[in-house]
Coordinates of C-alpha atoms in Angstrom, one line a residue:
X1 CA -0.7 -27.4 -8.8
X2 CA 1.7 -24.4 -8.5
X3 CA 2.9 -23.0 -5.2
X4 CA 3.3 -19.3 -4.5
X5 CA 5.0 -18.4 -1.2
X6 CA 4.8 -14.9 0.2
X7 CA 7.7 -14.4 2.6
X8 CA 6.8 -11.7 5.1
X9 CA 3.6 -9.8 5.9
X10 CA 4.7 -6.3 4.7
X11 CA 2.5 -3.7 3.0
X12 CA 2.8 -5.1 -0.5
X13 CA 2.0 -8.7 0.6
X14 CA -1.0 -7.5 2.6
X15 CA -2.5 -6.2 -0.7
X16 CA -1.7 -9.6 -2.4
X17 CA -3.5 -11.5 0.3
X18 CA -6.5 -9.2 0.3
X19 CA -6.8 -9.8 -3.5
X20 CA -6.9 -13.5 -3.0
X21 CA -10.2 -13.2 -1.2
X22 CA -11.9 -12.3 -4.5
X23 CA -9.4 -13.4 -7.1
X24 CA -7.7 -16.6 -6.1
X25 CA -5.6 -18.0 -8.9
X26 CA -6.8 -21.4 -10.1
X27 CA -4.7 -24.5 -9.5
X28 CA -2.5 -22.6 -7.1
X29 CA -1.4 -23.0 -3.5
X30 CA -0.5 -19.8 -1.7
X31 CA 1.4 -19.8 1.6
X32 CA 2.4 -16.8 3.8
X33 CA 5.4 -17.3 6.0
X34 CA 6.0 -14.7 8.8
X35 CA 7.7 -14.8 12.1
X36 CA 4.7 -13.2 13.8
X37 CA 1.0 -13.8 13.7
X38 CA 0.5 -10.1 13.6
X39 CA 1.7 -7.4 11.2
X40 CA 1.9 -4.0 12.9
X41 CA 1.4 -0.8 10.9
X42 CA 4.2 1.6 11.6
X43 CA 2.1 4.6 10.4
X44 CA 0.1 4.3 13.6
X45 CA 2.9 3.9 16.1
X46 CA 2.8 7.5 17.0
X47 CA -0.9 7.3 17.8
X48 CA -0.4 4.1 19.8
X49 CA 2.4 5.9 21.8
X50 CA -0.1 8.6 22.8
X51 CA -2.9 6.1 23.6
X52 CA -4.9 7.3 20.6
X53 CA -5.0 3.7 19.3
X54 CA -5.1 0.4 21.1
X55 CA -2.7 -2.4 20.2
X56 CA -5.4 -4.2 18.4
X57 CA -6.1 -1.2 16.2
X58 CA -2.6 -1.0 14.9
X59 CA -2.1 -4.6 13.9
X60 CA -3.5 -7.1 11.4
X61 CA -4.0 -10.7 12.2
X62 CA -2.2 -12.5 9.5
X63 CA -3.6 -15.9 10.3
X64 CA -7.2 -14.8 10.2
X65 CA -6.5 -12.8 7.0
X66 CA -5.0 -15.9 5.3
X67 CA -7.8 -18.1 6.4
X68 CA -10.5 -15.8 5.0
X69 CA -8.5 -15.3 1.8
X70 CA -7.9 -19.0 1.2
X71 CA -4.1 -19.0 1.8
X72 CA -2.1 -21.0 4.3
X73 CA -0.3 -19.3 7.1
X74 CA 3.0 -20.5 8.7
X75 CA 4.4 -18.7 11.7
X76 CA 8.1 -19.1 11.3
X77 CA 11.2 -17.4 10.1
X78 CA 12.9 -18.1 6.8
X79 CA 16.6 -18.9 7.4
X80 CA 17.8 -20.1 4.0
X81 CA 16.8 -19.8 0.3
X82 CA 17.9 -22.5 -2.1
X83 CA 17.2 -20.9 -5.4
X84 CA 18.5 -23.8 -7.4
X85 CA 16.2 -26.3 -5.8
X86 CA 13.4 -23.6 -5.3
X87 CA 13.2 -24.3 -1.6
X88 CA 12.9 -22.3 1.6
X89 CA 14.1 -23.5 5.0
X90 CA 12.6 -22.1 8.1
X91 CA 14.0 -22.0 11.7
X92 CA 12.1 -25.1 12.7
X93 CA 13.9 -27.1 10.0
X94 CA 10.8 -27.5 7.8
X95 CA 11.4 -27.1 4.0
X96 CA 8.9 -25.5 1.6
X97 CA 9.2 -25.9 -2.1
X98 CA 7.9 -23.1 -4.4
X99 CA 7.3 -22.3 -8.0
X100 CA 7.2 -18.6 -7.2
X101 CA 8.3 -16.7 -4.1
X102 CA 8.0 -13.1 -3.1
X103 CA 9.9 -11.4 -0.3
X104 CA 8.4 -8.5 1.7
X105 CA 10.3 -9.0 5.0
X106 CA 11.3 -5.4 5.6
X107 CA 14.7 -4.4 7.1
X108 CA 16.3 -4.3 10.5
X109 CA 18.0 -1.3 12.2
X110 CA 21.8 -0.6 11.8
X111 CA 23.0 -0.7 15.4
X112 CA 26.7 -0.6 16.4
X113 CA 27.6 -4.1 17.6
X114 CA 29.0 -2.8 20.9
X115 CA 25.7 -1.0 21.8
X116 CA 23.2 -3.8 20.9
X117 CA 22.6 -4.8 24.6
X118 CA 22.1 -1.2 25.7
X119 CA 19.4 0.0 23.3
X120 CA 15.9 -0.9 21.9
X121 CA 14.6 -0.7 18.4
X122 CA 11.2 -1.0 16.8
X123 CA 12.3 -3.8 14.4
X124 CA 11.0 -6.4 14.1
X125 CA 7.9 -4.4 14.8
X126 CA 5.9 -7.0 16.6
X127 CA 8.3 -6.3 19.6
X128 CA 7.5 -2.6 19.5
X129 CA 4.6 -2.3 21.9
X130 CA 6.5 -3.5 25.0
X131 CA 9.6 -1.5 24.1
X132 CA 7.5 1.6 23.5
X133 CA 5.7 1.3 26.9
X134 CA 9.1 1.0 28.6
X135 CA 10.8 4.0 27.0
X136 CA 7.9 6.4 27.3
X137 CA 7.8 5.8 31.1
X138 CA 11.6 6.0 31.6
X139 CA 13.1 8.7 33.7
X140 CA 15.4 9.9 30.9
X141 CA 14.2 8.6 27.5
X142 CA 16.5 9.1 24.5
X143 CA 15.7 8.6 20.9
X144 CA 18.6 8.3 18.4
X145 CA 17.8 9.1 14.7
X146 CA 16.7 12.3 12.9
X147 CA 14.6 10.8 10.2
X148 CA 10.8 10.7 10.1
X149 CA 10.5 7.7 12.5
X150 CA 12.9 9.2 15.1
X151 CA 11.4 12.6 15.0
X152 CA 7.8 11.3 15.2
X153 CA 8.6 8.9 18.1
X154 CA 10.3 11.7 20.1
X155 CA 7.3 14.0 19.6
X156 CA 4.9 11.3 20.6
X157 CA 6.8 10.1 23.7
X158 CA 7.0 13.8 24.7
X159 CA 3.3 14.3 24.3
X160 CA 2.4 11.2 26.3
X161 CA 4.6 12.3 29.1
X162 CA 3.0 15.7 29.2
X163 CA -0.5 14.1 29.3
X164 CA 0.6 12.1 32.3
X165 CA 2.3 15.0 34.1
X166 CA 5.7 13.4 33.8
X167 CA 8.9 15.5 33.3
X168 CA 9.2 16.5 29.7
X169 CA 12.9 15.5 29.6
X170 CA 12.9 13.6 26.2
X171 CA 16.1 13.8 24.2
X172 CA 16.4 13.4 20.4
X173 CA 19.9 13.0 19.0
X174 CA 20.5 13.1 15.2
X175 CA 23.8 13.0 13.2
X176 CA 22.2 15.3 10.6
X177 CA 19.6 18.1 10.6
X178 CA 16.1 16.7 11.3
X179 CA 14.4 15.3 8.1
X180 CA 17.4 16.2 6.1
X181 CA 16.5 13.8 3.4
X182 CA 13.5 15.9 2.4
X183 CA 14.7 19.5 2.0
X184 CA 16.8 21.9 4.1
X185 CA 13.8 24.2 4.4
X186 CA 11.9 21.4 6.0
X187 CA 14.7 20.7 8.5
X188 CA 14.5 24.2 9.8
X189 CA 10.8 24.1 10.3
X190 CA 10.6 20.8 12.1
X191 CA 13.5 21.8 14.4
X192 CA 11.6 25.0 15.3
X193 CA 8.6 22.9 16.2
X194 CA 10.8 20.7 18.4
X195 CA 12.0 23.7 20.3
X196 CA 8.5 25.1 20.7
X197 CA 7.4 21.8 22.2
X198 CA 10.4 21.7 24.6
X199 CA 12.1 18.7 23.0
X200 CA 15.7 18.4 23.9
X201 CA 17.2 18.3 20.4
X202 CA 20.9 17.7 19.5
X203 CA 21.7 17.7 15.7
X204 CA 24.9 17.1 13.9
X205 CA 26.0 14.8 16.7
X206 CA 26.3 11.0 16.8
X207 CA 26.4 8.6 19.7
X208 CA 29.8 7.3 20.4
X209 CA 29.3 5.5 23.7
X210 CA 26.5 4.4 26.1
X211 CA 27.3 3.9 29.7
X212 CA 25.2 3.3 32.8
X213 CA 22.9 6.3 32.9
X214 CA 24.8 8.4 30.3
X215 CA 25.2 8.9 26.5
X216 CA 28.4 10.4 25.2
X217 CA 28.1 12.1 21.8
X218 CA 30.7 12.9 19.1
X219 CA 31.1 16.4 20.5
X220 CA 32.0 15.0 24.0
X221 CA 28.6 16.0 25.4
X222 CA 27.3 13.8 28.2
X223 CA 23.6 13.3 28.4
X224 CA 21.5 11.4 30.9
X225 CA 19.7 8.3 29.7
X226 CA 17.6 5.5 31.3
X227 CA 16.3 4.0 28.0
X228 CA 17.5 4.4 24.5
X229 CA 15.4 3.9 21.4
X230 CA 17.6 3.5 18.3
X231 CA 15.9 4.7 15.1
X232 CA 18.7 5.3 12.7
X233 CA 18.8 4.1 9.1
X234 CA 17.7 0.6 7.9
X235 CA 20.0 -2.4 7.5
X236 CA 19.3 -5.5 5.3
X237 CA 18.8 -8.9 6.8
X238 CA 21.7 -11.3 6.0
X239 CA 19.3 -13.8 4.4
X240 CA 19.8 -12.9 0.8
X241 CA 23.6 -12.7 0.9
X242 CA 23.9 -15.8 3.1
X243 CA 21.8 -17.7 0.5
X244 CA 23.9 -16.6 -2.4
X245 CA 21.3 -14.4 -4.0
X246 CA 22.4 -11.3 -6.0
X247 CA 22.1 -8.2 -3.9
X248 CA 23.2 -4.6 -4.0
X249 CA 26.3 -3.5 -2.0
X250 CA 24.1 -3.1 1.1
X251 CA 22.7 -6.7 1.0
X252 CA 19.2 -5.9 -0.3
X253 CA 17.7 -8.3 -2.8
X254 CA 18.4 -6.8 -6.3
X255 CA 15.4 -6.7 -8.5
X256 CA 14.4 -5.3 -11.9
X257 CA 11.6 -3.0 -12.7
X258 CA 9.1 -5.9 -12.5
X259 CA 10.2 -6.3 -8.9
X260 CA 11.7 -9.6 -10.0
X261 CA 15.1 -10.9 -9.0
X262 CA 17.7 -10.0 -11.6
X263 CA 19.2 -13.5 -11.0
X264 CA 16.3 -15.8 -10.5
X265 CA 13.1 -14.9 -12.4
X266 CA 10.9 -17.0 -10.1
X267 CA 11.9 -14.8 -7.1
X268 CA 10.2 -11.4 -6.5
X269 CA 10.4 -8.8 -3.8
X270 CA 8.9 -5.5 -2.5
X271 CA 9.3 -3.0 0.2
X272 CA 12.4 -2.3 2.3
X273 CA 14.1 -5.6 1.7
X274 CA 14.8 -4.9 -2.0
X275 CA 16.9 -2.6 -4.2
X276 CA 15.6 -1.8 -7.6
X277 CA 18.5 -1.9 -10.1
X278 CA 17.0 1.0 -12.2
X279 CA 16.5 3.1 -9.0
X280 CA 19.5 2.4 -6.7
X281 CA 18.9 5.4 -4.5
X282 CA 15.2 5.0 -3.8
X283 CA 14.6 5.6 -0.1
X284 CA 13.3 2.8 2.1
X285 CA 9.8 4.2 2.5
X286 CA 6.4 2.7 3.3
X287 CA 4.9 4.9 0.6
X288 CA 6.7 2.9 -2.1
X289 CA 5.9 -0.4 -0.5
X290 CA 2.2 0.4 -0.5
X291 CA 2.3 1.4 -4.2
X292 CA 4.2 -1.7 -5.1
X293 CA 1.4 -3.9 -3.8
X294 CA -0.9 -3.8 -6.8
X295 CA 1.9 -4.1 -9.3
X296 CA 3.5 -7.0 -7.5
X297 CA 0.1 -8.8 -7.4
X298 CA -0.4 -8.2 -11.1
X299 CA 3.1 -9.5 -11.9
X300 CA 2.8 -12.6 -9.7
X301 CA -0.5 -13.5 -11.3
X302 CA 1.0 -12.9 -14.7
X303 CA 3.7 -15.4 -14.0
X304 CA 1.2 -17.9 -12.8
X305 CA -0.8 -17.7 -16.0
X306 CA 1.9 -16.6 -18.5
X307 CA 0.6 -13.0 -18.9
X308 CA 2.6 -9.8 -19.4
X309 CA 4.1 -7.9 -16.5
X310 CA 4.2 -4.2 -15.6
X311 CA 7.1 -2.0 -14.6
X312 CA 7.2 -0.1 -11.2
X313 CA 7.8 3.6 -11.7
X314 CA 8.3 5.4 -8.4
X315 CA 6.8 8.9 -8.1
X316 CA 9.2 11.8 -7.5
X317 CA 7.1 13.5 -4.8
X318 CA 4.5 12.3 -2.3
X319 CA 2.6 13.6 0.7
X320 CA 4.2 12.7 4.0
X321 CA 2.6 13.3 7.4
X322 CA 4.2 12.7 10.8
X323 CA 2.7 13.3 14.2
X324 CA 4.2 16.1 16.3
X325 CA 2.1 15.1 19.3
X326 CA -0.8 16.6 21.1
X327 CA -3.2 16.3 18.2
X328 CA -0.9 18.1 15.7
X329 CA 0.9 16.9 12.6
X330 CA 3.5 18.0 10.1
X331 CA 2.6 17.5 6.4
X332 CA 5.2 17.8 3.7
X333 CA 5.1 17.7 -0.1
X334 CA 8.5 18.4 -1.6
X335 CA 9.7 21.6 0.1
X336 CA 6.2 22.7 1.0
X337 CA 4.9 22.0 4.6
X338 CA 1.9 22.6 6.9
X339 CA 1.8 22.1 10.6
X340 CA -1.2 22.0 12.9
X341 CA -4.4 20.0 13.6
X342 CA -5.5 19.4 10.0
X343 CA -2.5 17.2 9.0
X344 CA -3.0 15.1 12.1
X345 CA -6.7 14.6 11.4
X346 CA -5.9 13.7 7.8
X347 CA -3.2 11.3 8.9
X348 CA -5.7 9.5 11.2
X349 CA -8.2 9.2 8.4
X350 CA -5.6 7.8 5.9
X351 CA -4.2 5.3 8.5
X352 CA -7.6 4.1 9.6
X353 CA -8.7 3.6 6.0
X354 CA -5.5 1.7 5.3
X355 CA -6.2 -0.7 8.2
X356 CA -9.9 -1.1 7.5
X357 CA -9.4 -2.4 4.0
X358 CA -7.5 -5.5 5.4
X359 CA -9.4 -6.0 8.6
X360 CA -12.7 -6.0 6.7
X361 CA -11.6 -9.2 5.1
X362 CA -11.8 -11.2 8.4
X363 CA -13.8 -9.1 10.9

């Protein structure tokens, strides 16, 4: 009997487990290893922040999902990969042998070492709910990071505070223009929305020091803070480099177009934890992780029964919707954008549909 191990419960692996319910490979043992029994869906974090969704609505029970799909579930964290022996070691000391393994463990947040004790992050995301409740109720909440997640969380915290008649003093600090990775035209529009909603926005400034009650920026500006949520760019986990696997220069598992390790053909990966050799500058984005799911499942099954594999080809453009709070959303497609109630309603529909396809397996 062959053993397939799915390391992590990310978007691509959720698709794989869902497929097991109706298409379980013969003579195969499938094991999912994750440090949490629940996988939280980041696309609904903004709605959770504003109390649109309950905590149960934004998470998938990995143990139940595995049980219904016929897979085994292990709640633990992988600390070592022995590619030569085809073995994984988890934090409890247990060792799991595999014939094939796929990693979808996401990424962590790049936080300056000297600030780690003074900030909160949303990764790993199963810690997010408690951290979120704390920052949205803080006297002076500060969000650091001008990408989609930073902007969305700042808008959502601000909207929640307005709903609860709390002072609107929410600060967002970004070292670049907001959403600068999309298009300069988009940056101007989202910054205008921030001003309209009374978000305290500081762009082209970075945080150089956090003291008791203050943040000091690169311009010398001193801003009040009582809680800091750090949502800057992703950072790879040390697992792959520490295990001697081939990575890119940032430590992400290096894979080919089949999502297969360039070094060890029995190792696959998807989502934020990988770097595709043919697409070295591909952003760490949930859209790609979701689209990688069906292809990853096809290729893993092909390896189990010696079939042919398919190549992942990322699309150049995709629709992105982020919440701007208060029942409004900001939808972009390339340099085009729409702001208002329709994008938020569309986002809700897409996110609920995404969750329903997995929850329906076990509910």
